[in-house]
Amino acid sequence: MARSRTNARIHCALLVLLLALASCWAQNDSPNSSEHDQETIAHLVEQIKQLQQQDHDLLERIKILEAKQQTSPVAETDTASPPMPSPEPAEQTPPPQSAPGDWREVRGIQWHGFGETDYKVLNQRQPELGTYGFVPGSAGNFYTGDFGLFLTSRLTDKTSMLSEIIFEDRDAQSYKVDLRRMLLKYDRNEHLKFSFGRYQTNIGYYNWAFRSAAWLQTTADRPLVMEYASNGGLLPTQAIGLSVTGAIPSGKLGLNYVAEYGSSDTIRPDINGTGLVNDENNGNHVNVGFYVRPEVVPGLQIGASYYHDKISNFIQGPSLRYGQSIVNSYFVYVGHGVEFLNEGFLIRDAALHFSDVVFNTSAFYSQISKKLGPIRPFFRYQYVNASSNNSIYDDVGLRAGPSLGARYDLNDYIAFKAQLDNTVRRGEPDLDGLQLQLAFTF
Amino acid sequence: MGVKPRATPLLLGLAFLLLTLRATAQVAIAVVVNPGNPITNISRGDLRKILAGEKHSWPRGQPIKLIERGPGCIERLVLLRFLAMSESEYKQYWTAQVFRGDADAEPLTVPSVGMQKEAMALFSGAISLVDAKDVKPGMKVIQVDGLLPGAPGYPLH
């Protein structure tokens, strides 16, 4: 009897132990289950808020409809009209064309916007870098950078339009309207997608990835080489013409191409405070690029492009033409909260007549950041080197140095960024700067 | 020594219980398309491209319409896990997709399985993720790398 009792106790103990283990195993499916639970709770709370908001919106709409019915004479007098058809069965009720409460869509036009407010301090001894509304020569001032309205609309299954209207902060708080992109798009299939209109040249990754929106960027400003030409950047960032993109059948390699033919008209201000504005009088450019997104490493993108155009040197006169070739390659990884961007450029300007002068300008930047909850600390190093006899980028010269800072996402729409910069210049004292930025999207 | 013969079936039963609990702890999520879509299987890579908005049309050229459940739903959590993104990263990612011009709009988000079913019927190029136990008539379940929901190695759970 004693032995059987002992056995029974052993069995009970074993049963309880195994059940406890099983329960723990089932509940703790992964080591991060507590984090998942927290995430799930947060999502559920958000969903409840959304449902409450939808409920509130629906009640408001009912009130409006009731008010309209009460005030509409037709509604009161139209008693002789045929009876309303009975409601359609639930299966035939058309679903919403957009998300419930989706205020982004108005009459089939999707609209978004973005903006920023900045404060910048620069220990400049001579006024310079007067871009985005920053006052050259000031110790520090506020400015609003780019404010953008972004509209898209699908016209047919394969045709759509896109426009990006930017209000640029200029000198003395004046604003310039720039139709930075305006495209009619025709997507024949995955391999052939056409865009006609004003586009952003696909030189490099940065401009493709972040466009004009400061909110999309991790850093408070763009690397100098990727700046818009209207803000002193070196590249021809805008053009009107035809752009063709698509995927090349390549299995798991994920090879894509881009080809552009268009007319640029690059006008760039000197960034060294001279006040000069250079009109490059561009010809028609050709830009061809390839990039791969291998399936085995989601988030990895490696690409290269070649751009060619003819430009003028504003200082030497429009008759002296240069053949401008820009070679770019990049290696980018964005995934698991990590952002690792690396791009290199070689800009070659070779005189076409009267001279055999060639100017080579090299540039690169490397940026790394890691998202830690709402905070994303970042580090960037950039380098631009235009030789001292380069009369096209004489305002740029050599500029190199690190930037260090952090982005803090207040919510899904607003981000605050703080950034420290140090820039080494050839023959000039270093520039140290602090930038604070509040960037938002809507 | 006499314990072993009686303990063996008990332990086997408990092992079965463990496996059952283990299976129920993981919810299989089905990939569903419009019933008129001839596709029956999709590779994991293509599915990732579609869910990330990198692939915009089906092999016959029909535009893909991505339909999603809102934050907090199991389908959404599985989607985020599959794409290795957090909710905020996912939202930012889609905003970027739209700004780049790579997408006309963010995916259509619906609050219920019923609306998901109706949206599937309306858009011939629709694709969505649904809890396998909630799959309804009018939703065509497709295989992922030749696997159906619940099969060993199925990537969405």
Coordinates of C-alpha atoms in Angstrom, one line a residue:
Chain A
M1 CA 0.0 0.0 0.0
A2 CA 2.8 2.4 1.0
R3 CA 4.6 1.6 -2.2
S4 CA 1.5 2.2 -4.3
R5 CA 0.9 5.5 -2.5
T6 CA 4.4 6.6 -3.1
N7 CA 4.0 5.7 -6.8
A8 CA 0.7 7.7 -7.0
R9 CA 2.4 10.7 -5.4
I10 CA 5.3 10.4 -7.8
H11 CA 2.8 10.3 -10.7
C12 CA 0.9 13.3 -9.4
A13 CA 4.1 15.3 -8.9
L14 CA 5.2 14.3 -12.4
L15 CA 1.9 15.3 -13.8
V16 CA 1.8 18.7 -12.1
L17 CA 5.4 19.4 -13.1
L18 CA 4.8 18.5 -16.8
L19 CA 1.6 20.5 -16.9
A20 CA 3.4 23.5 -15.5
L21 CA 6.2 23.0 -18.0
A22 CA 3.7 22.7 -20.8
S23 CA 1.9 25.8 -19.8
C24 CA 5.0 27.8 -19.5
W25 CA 6.2 26.5 -22.8
A26 CA 3.0 27.3 -24.6
Q27 CA 2.8 30.8 -23.1
N28 CA 6.5 31.6 -23.4
D29 CA 6.8 30.8 -27.1
S30 CA 9.7 33.0 -27.5
P31 CA 12.2 34.7 -25.2
N32 CA 10.7 38.0 -26.1
S33 CA 7.2 37.1 -25.2
S34 CA 6.9 39.7 -22.5
E35 CA 7.9 42.3 -25.1
H36 CA 5.4 40.9 -27.5
D37 CA 2.7 41.1 -24.8
Q38 CA 3.5 44.7 -24.2
E39 CA 3.4 45.4 -28.0
T40 CA 0.1 43.5 -28.3
I41 CA -1.4 45.5 -25.4
A42 CA -0.2 48.8 -27.0
H43 CA -1.7 47.8 -30.3
L44 CA -5.0 46.8 -28.7
V45 CA -5.2 50.1 -26.9
E46 CA -4.4 51.9 -30.2
Q47 CA -7.1 49.8 -31.9
I48 CA -9.7 50.7 -29.2
K49 CA -8.8 54.4 -29.7
Q50 CA -9.3 54.0 -33.4
L51 CA -12.6 52.3 -33.0
Q52 CA -13.7 55.0 -30.6
Q53 CA -12.7 57.6 -33.1
Q54 CA -14.6 55.8 -35.9
D55 CA -17.6 55.6 -33.6
H56 CA -17.3 59.3 -32.9
D57 CA -17.0 60.1 -36.6
L58 CA -20.0 57.9 -37.5
L59 CA -22.1 59.7 -34.8
E60 CA -21.0 63.0 -36.2
R61 CA -22.0 61.9 -39.7
I62 CA -25.4 60.7 -38.5
K63 CA -26.0 64.1 -36.8
I64 CA -25.1 65.9 -40.1
L65 CA -27.3 63.6 -42.1
E66 CA -30.2 64.1 -39.7
A67 CA -29.7 67.8 -39.8
K68 CA -29.7 67.8 -43.6
Q69 CA -32.9 65.7 -43.6
Q70 CA -34.6 68.1 -41.3
T71 CA -33.7 71.2 -43.3
S72 CA -34.2 69.7 -46.8
P73 CA -37.6 70.6 -48.2
V74 CA -37.3 67.7 -50.6
A75 CA -37.0 65.2 -47.9
E76 CA -40.2 66.5 -46.3
T77 CA -42.3 66.9 -49.4
D78 CA -41.1 64.0 -51.4
T79 CA -43.6 61.6 -49.9
A80 CA -44.9 60.5 -53.3
S81 CA -41.7 59.3 -54.5
P82 CA -41.3 55.6 -55.0
P83 CA -40.3 53.6 -51.9
M84 CA -36.7 53.2 -51.3
P85 CA -35.3 49.9 -52.4
S86 CA -34.6 47.6 -49.6
P87 CA -31.0 47.5 -48.4
E88 CA -28.7 45.2 -50.4
P89 CA -27.7 42.0 -48.8
A90 CA -24.6 42.2 -46.7
E91 CA -22.6 40.3 -49.3
Q92 CA -23.2 42.9 -52.0
T93 CA -22.4 46.0 -49.9
P94 CA -19.5 47.6 -51.5
P95 CA -16.5 47.7 -49.2
P96 CA -14.8 51.0 -48.5
Q97 CA -12.4 52.3 -51.1
S98 CA -10.1 53.6 -48.4
A99 CA -9.5 52.9 -44.8
P100 CA -12.3 54.0 -42.5
G101 CA -11.7 57.5 -41.4
D102 CA -9.0 57.9 -44.1
W103 CA -9.0 61.7 -44.5
R104 CA -6.0 61.5 -46.9
E105 CA -8.3 60.7 -49.9
V106 CA -10.4 63.5 -51.4
R107 CA -12.3 62.7 -54.6
G108 CA -9.8 60.0 -55.5
I109 CA -6.8 62.2 -54.8
Q110 CA -4.4 61.0 -52.1
W111 CA -2.7 63.9 -50.4
H112 CA 0.2 64.0 -47.9
G113 CA 2.3 66.8 -46.6
F114 CA 5.5 67.4 -44.7
G115 CA 7.3 70.2 -43.1
E116 CA 10.0 71.2 -40.7
T117 CA 11.0 74.0 -38.4
D118 CA 14.8 74.3 -37.7
Y119 CA 17.2 76.1 -35.5
K120 CA 20.8 76.3 -36.6
V121 CA 23.9 77.6 -35.0
L122 CA 27.1 77.9 -37.0
N123 CA 30.4 79.3 -35.8
Q124 CA 31.1 80.8 -39.2
R125 CA 33.6 83.6 -39.4
Q126 CA 32.6 84.5 -42.9
P127 CA 28.9 84.3 -44.0
E128 CA 28.2 81.1 -45.9
L129 CA 25.8 78.1 -46.2
G130 CA 22.8 80.4 -46.6
T131 CA 20.4 77.6 -47.6
Y132 CA 17.0 76.6 -46.6
G133 CA 16.3 80.0 -45.1
F134 CA 19.3 80.0 -42.8
V135 CA 20.7 83.5 -42.6
P136 CA 24.4 83.5 -43.6
G137 CA 26.6 85.3 -41.1
S138 CA 24.2 84.9 -38.2
A139 CA 25.2 83.1 -35.1
G140 CA 22.0 81.2 -35.1
N141 CA 18.5 81.5 -36.4
F142 CA 15.2 79.8 -37.1
Y143 CA 14.0 78.8 -40.5
T144 CA 11.3 76.5 -42.0
G145 CA 13.2 74.7 -44.7
D146 CA 10.9 72.9 -47.2
F147 CA 7.2 72.6 -46.8
G148 CA 5.7 70.1 -49.2
L149 CA 2.3 69.0 -50.5
F150 CA 2.3 65.7 -52.1
L151 CA -0.6 64.5 -54.3
T152 CA -1.2 61.2 -56.0
S153 CA -4.2 59.9 -58.0
R154 CA -4.8 56.7 -59.8
L155 CA -6.4 57.4 -63.1
T156 CA -6.7 53.8 -64.5
D157 CA -5.4 50.4 -63.5
K158 CA -2.1 51.2 -65.0
T159 CA -1.9 55.0 -65.1
S160 CA -1.5 57.4 -62.2
M161 CA -0.2 60.9 -61.5
L162 CA 2.0 62.3 -58.8
S163 CA 3.0 65.8 -57.9
E164 CA 5.2 67.3 -55.2
I165 CA 4.8 71.0 -54.6
I166 CA 7.4 72.6 -52.4
F167 CA 7.4 75.9 -50.7
E168 CA 11.1 76.7 -50.2
D169 CA 12.2 79.0 -47.4
R170 CA 14.5 81.6 -49.0
D171 CA 16.3 84.7 -47.9
A172 CA 14.4 87.1 -45.6
Q173 CA 11.6 84.6 -45.0
S174 CA 10.5 84.8 -48.6
Y175 CA 9.1 81.6 -50.2
K176 CA 9.6 80.1 -53.6
V177 CA 7.2 77.6 -55.0
D178 CA 8.9 74.7 -56.8
L179 CA 7.1 72.0 -58.6
R180 CA 9.7 69.5 -57.6
R181 CA 8.0 66.5 -59.2
M182 CA 5.1 66.2 -61.6
L183 CA 4.7 62.9 -63.2
L184 CA 2.3 61.0 -65.3
K185 CA 3.0 57.3 -64.7
Y186 CA 2.2 54.3 -66.8
D187 CA 3.1 50.9 -65.3
R188 CA 2.8 48.4 -68.1
N189 CA 4.0 45.6 -65.9
E190 CA 6.7 44.9 -63.3
H191 CA 9.4 45.2 -65.9
L192 CA 8.3 48.4 -67.7
K193 CA 7.2 51.5 -65.9
F194 CA 7.2 54.8 -67.6
S195 CA 7.1 58.3 -66.0
F196 CA 6.7 61.5 -68.0
G197 CA 7.2 65.0 -66.6
R198 CA 9.5 66.6 -64.0
Y199 CA 11.3 64.0 -62.0
Q200 CA 14.1 63.8 -59.5
T201 CA 17.2 62.3 -61.2
N202 CA 17.9 58.8 -60.0
I203 CA 21.6 59.5 -59.2
G204 CA 22.3 57.6 -56.0
Y205 CA 20.2 56.2 -53.3
Y206 CA 19.6 59.1 -50.9
N207 CA 17.4 61.3 -53.2
W208 CA 15.4 58.3 -54.2
A209 CA 14.9 57.2 -50.7
F210 CA 14.2 60.4 -48.9
R211 CA 13.0 62.8 -51.6
S212 CA 12.3 66.3 -50.1
A213 CA 10.8 65.2 -46.8
A214 CA 13.0 66.0 -43.8
W215 CA 10.7 63.8 -41.7
L216 CA 11.8 60.8 -43.7
Q217 CA 15.5 61.5 -43.1
T218 CA 17.2 60.3 -40.0
T219 CA 19.6 63.3 -39.9
A220 CA 18.6 67.0 -39.7
D221 CA 20.1 67.8 -43.1
R222 CA 21.2 66.0 -46.2
P223 CA 24.8 65.2 -47.0
L224 CA 26.2 68.1 -49.0
V225 CA 26.6 66.0 -52.2
M226 CA 23.0 65.0 -52.0
E227 CA 21.7 68.5 -51.4
Y228 CA 19.3 69.9 -54.0
A229 CA 21.1 72.0 -56.5
S230 CA 18.9 75.0 -55.5
N231 CA 20.5 74.7 -52.1
G232 CA 24.1 74.4 -53.3
G233 CA 24.2 70.7 -54.0
L234 CA 26.6 69.4 -56.6
L235 CA 24.3 67.1 -58.5
P236 CA 21.7 67.9 -61.1
T237 CA 18.8 66.8 -59.0
Q238 CA 15.8 67.8 -61.3
A239 CA 14.9 67.2 -64.9
I240 CA 12.0 67.1 -67.3
G241 CA 11.7 64.2 -69.6
L242 CA 11.1 60.4 -69.5
S243 CA 12.1 57.9 -66.9
V244 CA 11.8 54.2 -67.3
T245 CA 12.2 51.7 -64.4
G246 CA 11.5 48.1 -63.9
A247 CA 12.7 44.7 -62.7
I248 CA 14.9 42.5 -64.8
P249 CA 14.1 38.8 -64.5
S250 CA 17.0 37.6 -62.3
G251 CA 15.5 35.2 -59.8
K252 CA 16.6 35.8 -56.2
L253 CA 19.1 38.4 -57.2
G254 CA 16.4 41.1 -57.5
L255 CA 18.0 43.1 -60.3
N256 CA 16.3 46.4 -61.3
Y257 CA 17.1 49.1 -63.8
V258 CA 16.4 52.8 -64.3
A259 CA 16.9 54.8 -67.5
E260 CA 16.3 58.5 -67.9
Y261 CA 16.5 61.0 -70.7
G262 CA 15.6 64.6 -70.0
S263 CA 16.5 68.2 -69.8
S264 CA 18.0 69.4 -66.6
D265 CA 18.3 73.1 -65.8
T266 CA 20.6 73.3 -62.8
I267 CA 20.9 76.6 -61.1
R268 CA 23.0 76.4 -58.0
P269 CA 24.0 79.2 -55.6
D270 CA 27.5 79.4 -54.3
I271 CA 27.7 78.1 -50.8
N272 CA 30.7 80.2 -49.7
G273 CA 28.7 83.3 -49.2
T274 CA 29.7 85.2 -52.4
G275 CA 26.0 85.5 -53.4
L276 CA 26.7 84.2 -56.9
V277 CA 24.2 81.9 -58.6
N278 CA 25.5 79.5 -61.3
D279 CA 23.3 78.6 -64.2
E280 CA 24.8 75.5 -65.8
N281 CA 22.6 75.7 -68.9
N282 CA 22.4 71.9 -69.1
G283 CA 21.7 70.0 -72.3
N284 CA 19.7 66.8 -72.4
H285 CA 21.1 64.2 -70.0
V286 CA 21.2 60.4 -70.1
N287 CA 21.2 58.5 -66.8
V288 CA 21.4 54.7 -66.6
G289 CA 21.4 52.8 -63.4
F290 CA 21.1 49.3 -61.9
Y291 CA 20.5 48.0 -58.4
V292 CA 20.0 44.7 -56.8
R293 CA 17.9 43.7 -53.8
P294 CA 18.9 40.1 -53.0
E295 CA 16.1 38.0 -51.5
V296 CA 18.6 36.3 -49.2
V297 CA 19.3 39.6 -47.3
P298 CA 16.0 41.6 -47.1
G299 CA 16.9 45.3 -46.7
L300 CA 20.1 45.2 -48.7
Q301 CA 20.4 47.3 -51.8
I302 CA 23.5 47.7 -53.9
G303 CA 23.5 49.9 -57.0
A304 CA 25.4 52.0 -59.5
S305 CA 24.5 54.6 -62.0
Y306 CA 26.1 56.6 -64.8
Y307 CA 24.9 60.1 -65.8
H308 CA 26.1 62.3 -68.7
D309 CA 25.2 65.8 -69.8
K310 CA 26.8 69.0 -71.2
I311 CA 27.0 72.1 -69.0
S312 CA 28.4 75.6 -69.0
N313 CA 30.7 77.2 -66.6
F314 CA 28.9 80.3 -65.6
I315 CA 32.0 82.2 -64.6
Q316 CA 33.8 81.5 -67.9
G317 CA 30.7 82.2 -70.1
P318 CA 28.1 80.0 -71.6
S319 CA 30.1 79.3 -74.8
L320 CA 32.6 77.1 -72.9
R321 CA 30.9 73.8 -72.6
Y322 CA 31.9 70.9 -70.4
G323 CA 31.0 67.3 -70.8
Q324 CA 29.8 66.2 -67.3
S325 CA 29.8 62.6 -66.3
I326 CA 28.7 61.4 -62.9
V327 CA 29.4 57.9 -61.7
N328 CA 27.8 56.7 -58.5
S329 CA 27.7 53.5 -56.5
Y330 CA 26.1 52.7 -53.2
F331 CA 25.7 50.0 -50.6
V332 CA 22.7 50.3 -48.3
Y333 CA 21.2 48.1 -45.6
V334 CA 18.0 49.1 -44.0
G335 CA 16.4 46.4 -41.7
H336 CA 15.9 45.3 -38.2
G337 CA 16.1 48.9 -37.0
V338 CA 19.5 49.4 -38.6
E339 CA 20.2 52.0 -41.3
F340 CA 23.6 51.8 -42.9
L341 CA 24.0 54.0 -46.0
N342 CA 27.2 54.3 -48.1
E343 CA 27.5 56.2 -51.3
G344 CA 30.4 57.4 -53.5
F345 CA 30.5 59.8 -56.4
L346 CA 32.9 60.8 -59.0
I347 CA 32.0 64.0 -61.0
R348 CA 34.1 64.5 -64.1
D349 CA 33.8 67.8 -66.0
A350 CA 35.9 67.9 -69.2
A351 CA 36.0 71.0 -71.4
L352 CA 34.7 70.2 -74.9
H353 CA 36.2 73.2 -76.8
F354 CA 39.1 75.5 -76.7
S355 CA 40.7 73.6 -73.9
D356 CA 41.5 70.2 -72.5
V357 CA 40.8 71.0 -68.9
V358 CA 39.4 68.2 -66.8
F359 CA 38.0 68.7 -63.3
N360 CA 37.5 65.7 -61.1
T361 CA 35.4 66.0 -58.0
S362 CA 35.0 63.1 -55.6
A363 CA 32.5 62.7 -52.8
F364 CA 31.2 60.1 -50.4
Y365 CA 29.2 59.8 -47.3
S366 CA 28.6 57.0 -44.8
Q367 CA 25.8 57.0 -42.3
I368 CA 24.8 54.5 -39.6
S369 CA 22.0 54.6 -37.2
K370 CA 20.1 52.2 -34.9
K371 CA 16.6 52.5 -33.7
L372 CA 16.3 52.1 -29.9
G373 CA 12.7 52.5 -29.1
P374 CA 11.7 56.0 -30.1
I375 CA 15.3 57.2 -30.3
R376 CA 17.6 56.7 -33.2
P377 CA 21.1 57.8 -32.6
F378 CA 23.1 58.4 -35.8
F379 CA 26.6 59.0 -37.0
R380 CA 27.6 60.3 -40.5
Y381 CA 30.8 61.1 -42.1
Q382 CA 30.9 63.0 -45.4
Y383 CA 33.6 64.1 -47.8
V384 CA 33.5 66.3 -50.9
N385 CA 36.7 67.3 -52.6
A386 CA 36.8 69.7 -55.6
S387 CA 40.3 70.5 -56.5
S388 CA 41.6 74.0 -55.9
N389 CA 41.7 74.8 -59.6
N390 CA 38.1 73.6 -60.1
S391 CA 36.2 76.6 -61.4
I392 CA 32.9 74.9 -61.4
Y393 CA 32.8 74.0 -57.7
D394 CA 35.2 76.6 -56.6
D395 CA 32.8 77.5 -53.8
V396 CA 32.9 74.0 -52.4
G397 CA 36.6 73.1 -52.3
L398 CA 37.3 70.5 -49.7
R399 CA 34.7 69.8 -47.1
A400 CA 34.8 66.8 -44.8
G401 CA 33.7 65.9 -41.4
P402 CA 31.5 64.0 -39.0
S403 CA 28.0 64.6 -37.9
L404 CA 26.6 63.1 -34.7
G405 CA 23.1 63.2 -33.3
A406 CA 19.8 61.6 -32.6
R407 CA 16.3 61.5 -33.9
Y408 CA 13.4 61.1 -31.4
D409 CA 10.0 60.1 -32.7
L410 CA 7.4 61.8 -30.6
N411 CA 4.8 59.8 -32.4
D412 CA 4.1 58.4 -35.9
Y413 CA 4.0 61.9 -37.4
I414 CA 6.4 64.1 -35.5
A415 CA 10.1 63.7 -35.0
F416 CA 12.7 65.9 -33.2
K417 CA 16.3 65.8 -34.3
A418 CA 19.5 67.2 -32.8
Q419 CA 22.7 67.2 -34.7
L420 CA 26.3 68.4 -34.2
D421 CA 28.5 68.9 -37.2
N422 CA 32.2 69.5 -37.7
T423 CA 33.4 70.4 -41.2
V424 CA 37.0 70.7 -42.2
R425 CA 37.7 73.0 -45.1
R426 CA 40.7 73.6 -47.3
G427 CA 42.4 76.9 -46.4
E428 CA 39.6 77.9 -44.1
P429 CA 38.9 77.4 -40.4
D430 CA 36.7 74.5 -39.4
L431 CA 33.0 75.0 -39.2
D432 CA 31.1 73.7 -36.2
G433 CA 27.4 73.6 -36.1
L434 CA 24.4 72.6 -34.1
Q435 CA 21.0 71.9 -35.8
L436 CA 17.7 71.3 -34.1
Q437 CA 14.8 70.2 -36.1
L438 CA 11.1 69.5 -35.6
A439 CA 10.0 67.5 -38.7
F440 CA 6.5 66.3 -39.3
T441 CA 4.2 64.7 -41.9
F442 CA 0.5 64.8 -42.3
Chain B
M1 CA 10.9 -1.0 -11.1
G2 CA 7.1 -1.6 -11.2
V3 CA 6.5 2.1 -11.9
K4 CA 7.8 2.2 -15.4
P5 CA 5.1 0.2 -17.2
R6 CA 2.3 2.4 -15.7
A7 CA 4.3 5.7 -16.2
T8 CA 5.0 5.2 -19.9
P9 CA 1.4 5.7 -21.1
L10 CA 1.0 8.6 -18.8
L11 CA 4.2 10.3 -20.1
L12 CA 3.1 9.6 -23.7
G13 CA -0.2 11.2 -22.9
L14 CA 1.5 14.2 -21.4
A15 CA 3.8 14.5 -24.4
F16 CA 0.7 14.6 -26.6
L17 CA -0.7 17.3 -24.4
L18 CA 2.5 19.3 -24.7
L19 CA 2.4 19.0 -28.5
T20 CA -1.2 20.1 -28.6
L21 CA -0.5 23.1 -26.4
R22 CA 2.5 23.9 -28.6
A23 CA 0.4 23.8 -31.7
T24 CA -2.4 26.0 -30.4
A25 CA 0.1 28.5 -29.2
Q26 CA 1.0 29.3 -32.8
V27 CA -1.7 30.7 -35.0
A28 CA -1.3 30.0 -38.7
I29 CA -2.1 32.9 -41.0
A30 CA -3.3 32.1 -44.5
V31 CA -2.5 34.1 -47.6
V32 CA -5.7 34.7 -49.5
V33 CA -6.4 36.2 -52.9
N34 CA -9.5 37.0 -55.0
P35 CA -11.0 33.7 -56.2
G36 CA -10.6 34.8 -59.8
N37 CA -6.8 35.0 -59.4
P38 CA -5.3 32.0 -61.1
I39 CA -2.3 31.9 -58.7
T40 CA -2.1 28.9 -56.4
N41 CA 1.4 29.2 -55.0
I42 CA 3.8 32.1 -54.2
S43 CA 7.4 32.1 -53.1
R44 CA 8.3 33.5 -49.8
G45 CA 10.5 36.2 -51.5
D46 CA 7.6 37.3 -53.8
L47 CA 5.3 37.4 -50.8
R48 CA 7.7 39.6 -49.0
K49 CA 8.0 41.9 -52.0
I50 CA 4.2 42.2 -52.2
L51 CA 3.7 42.9 -48.5
A52 CA 6.5 45.5 -48.6
G53 CA 5.0 47.2 -51.6
E54 CA 8.0 46.4 -53.8
K55 CA 6.0 44.3 -56.3
H56 CA 3.0 46.0 -57.8
S57 CA 1.4 43.6 -60.3
W58 CA 0.5 39.9 -60.7
P59 CA 2.2 37.9 -63.5
R60 CA -0.6 38.8 -65.9
G61 CA -0.2 42.5 -65.3
Q62 CA -3.2 42.9 -62.9
P63 CA -2.4 45.5 -60.2
I64 CA -1.9 44.1 -56.7
K65 CA -4.2 45.5 -54.0
L66 CA -2.9 45.0 -50.5
I67 CA -5.6 44.6 -47.9
E68 CA -4.6 44.6 -44.3
R69 CA -6.0 44.4 -40.8
G70 CA -5.4 47.2 -38.4
P71 CA -2.8 47.4 -35.6
G72 CA -3.4 45.0 -32.8
C73 CA -4.8 42.1 -34.9
I74 CA -2.9 38.9 -35.0
E75 CA -2.6 39.2 -38.8
R76 CA -0.9 42.5 -38.4
L77 CA 1.5 41.2 -35.8
V78 CA 2.4 38.3 -38.1
L79 CA 2.9 40.7 -41.0
L80 CA 5.3 42.8 -39.0
R81 CA 7.2 39.8 -37.8
F82 CA 7.4 38.6 -41.4
L83 CA 8.8 41.9 -42.5
A84 CA 11.0 42.3 -39.4
M85 CA 9.5 45.8 -38.6
S86 CA 7.8 47.4 -35.7
E87 CA 4.5 49.1 -36.1
S88 CA 6.0 52.6 -36.3
E89 CA 8.7 51.5 -38.7
Y90 CA 6.0 49.9 -40.9
K91 CA 4.0 53.2 -41.0
Q92 CA 7.1 55.2 -41.7
Y93 CA 8.1 52.7 -44.4
W94 CA 4.8 53.1 -46.2
T95 CA 4.8 56.9 -45.9
A96 CA 8.2 56.7 -47.6
Q97 CA 6.9 54.4 -50.3
V98 CA 4.2 56.9 -51.1
F99 CA 6.5 59.9 -51.1
R100 CA 8.9 58.1 -53.4
G101 CA 6.1 57.4 -55.8
D102 CA 6.6 53.7 -55.5
A103 CA 3.0 53.4 -54.2
D104 CA -0.1 55.4 -54.8
A105 CA -1.3 55.0 -51.3
E106 CA -0.9 53.0 -48.1
P107 CA -2.5 49.5 -48.0
L108 CA -6.2 49.4 -47.5
T109 CA -6.8 48.8 -43.8
V110 CA -10.1 47.1 -42.8
P111 CA -11.3 46.6 -39.2
S112 CA -13.0 43.2 -39.6
V113 CA -12.8 39.8 -41.4
G114 CA -16.2 40.5 -43.0
M115 CA -14.9 43.7 -44.6
Q116 CA -11.8 41.9 -45.6
K117 CA -13.9 39.4 -47.4
E118 CA -15.9 42.1 -49.1
A119 CA -12.8 43.9 -50.2
M120 CA -11.4 40.6 -51.5
A121 CA -14.5 40.3 -53.7
L122 CA -14.3 43.9 -55.0
F123 CA -10.6 44.0 -56.0
S124 CA -9.7 41.3 -58.5
G125 CA -6.0 41.8 -57.6
A126 CA -6.5 41.7 -53.9
I127 CA -4.2 39.9 -51.5
S128 CA -4.5 39.7 -47.7
L129 CA -3.5 37.8 -44.6
V130 CA -6.2 36.1 -42.6
D131 CA -6.1 33.9 -39.6
A132 CA -6.5 30.4 -41.1
K133 CA -9.5 29.7 -38.9
D134 CA -11.3 32.8 -40.2
V135 CA -11.0 32.0 -43.9
K136 CA -14.4 32.4 -45.5
P137 CA -15.9 31.5 -48.8
G138 CA -14.8 34.1 -51.3
M139 CA -11.3 33.9 -50.1
K140 CA -8.9 31.7 -52.0
V141 CA -6.0 30.4 -49.9
I142 CA -2.7 30.1 -51.7
Q143 CA 0.4 28.1 -50.8
V144 CA 3.6 29.8 -49.7
D145 CA 6.6 27.9 -51.1
G146 CA 4.3 25.0 -51.6
L147 CA 3.0 24.9 -48.0
L148 CA -0.4 25.5 -46.7
P149 CA -1.1 27.1 -43.3
G150 CA -0.2 24.9 -40.4
A151 CA 2.3 22.8 -42.4
P152 CA 5.7 22.4 -40.9
G153 CA 8.0 25.2 -42.2
Y154 CA 5.1 27.5 -43.1
P155 CA 6.5 31.0 -42.7
L156 CA 3.4 32.9 -41.4
H157 CA 2.6 32.2 -37.8

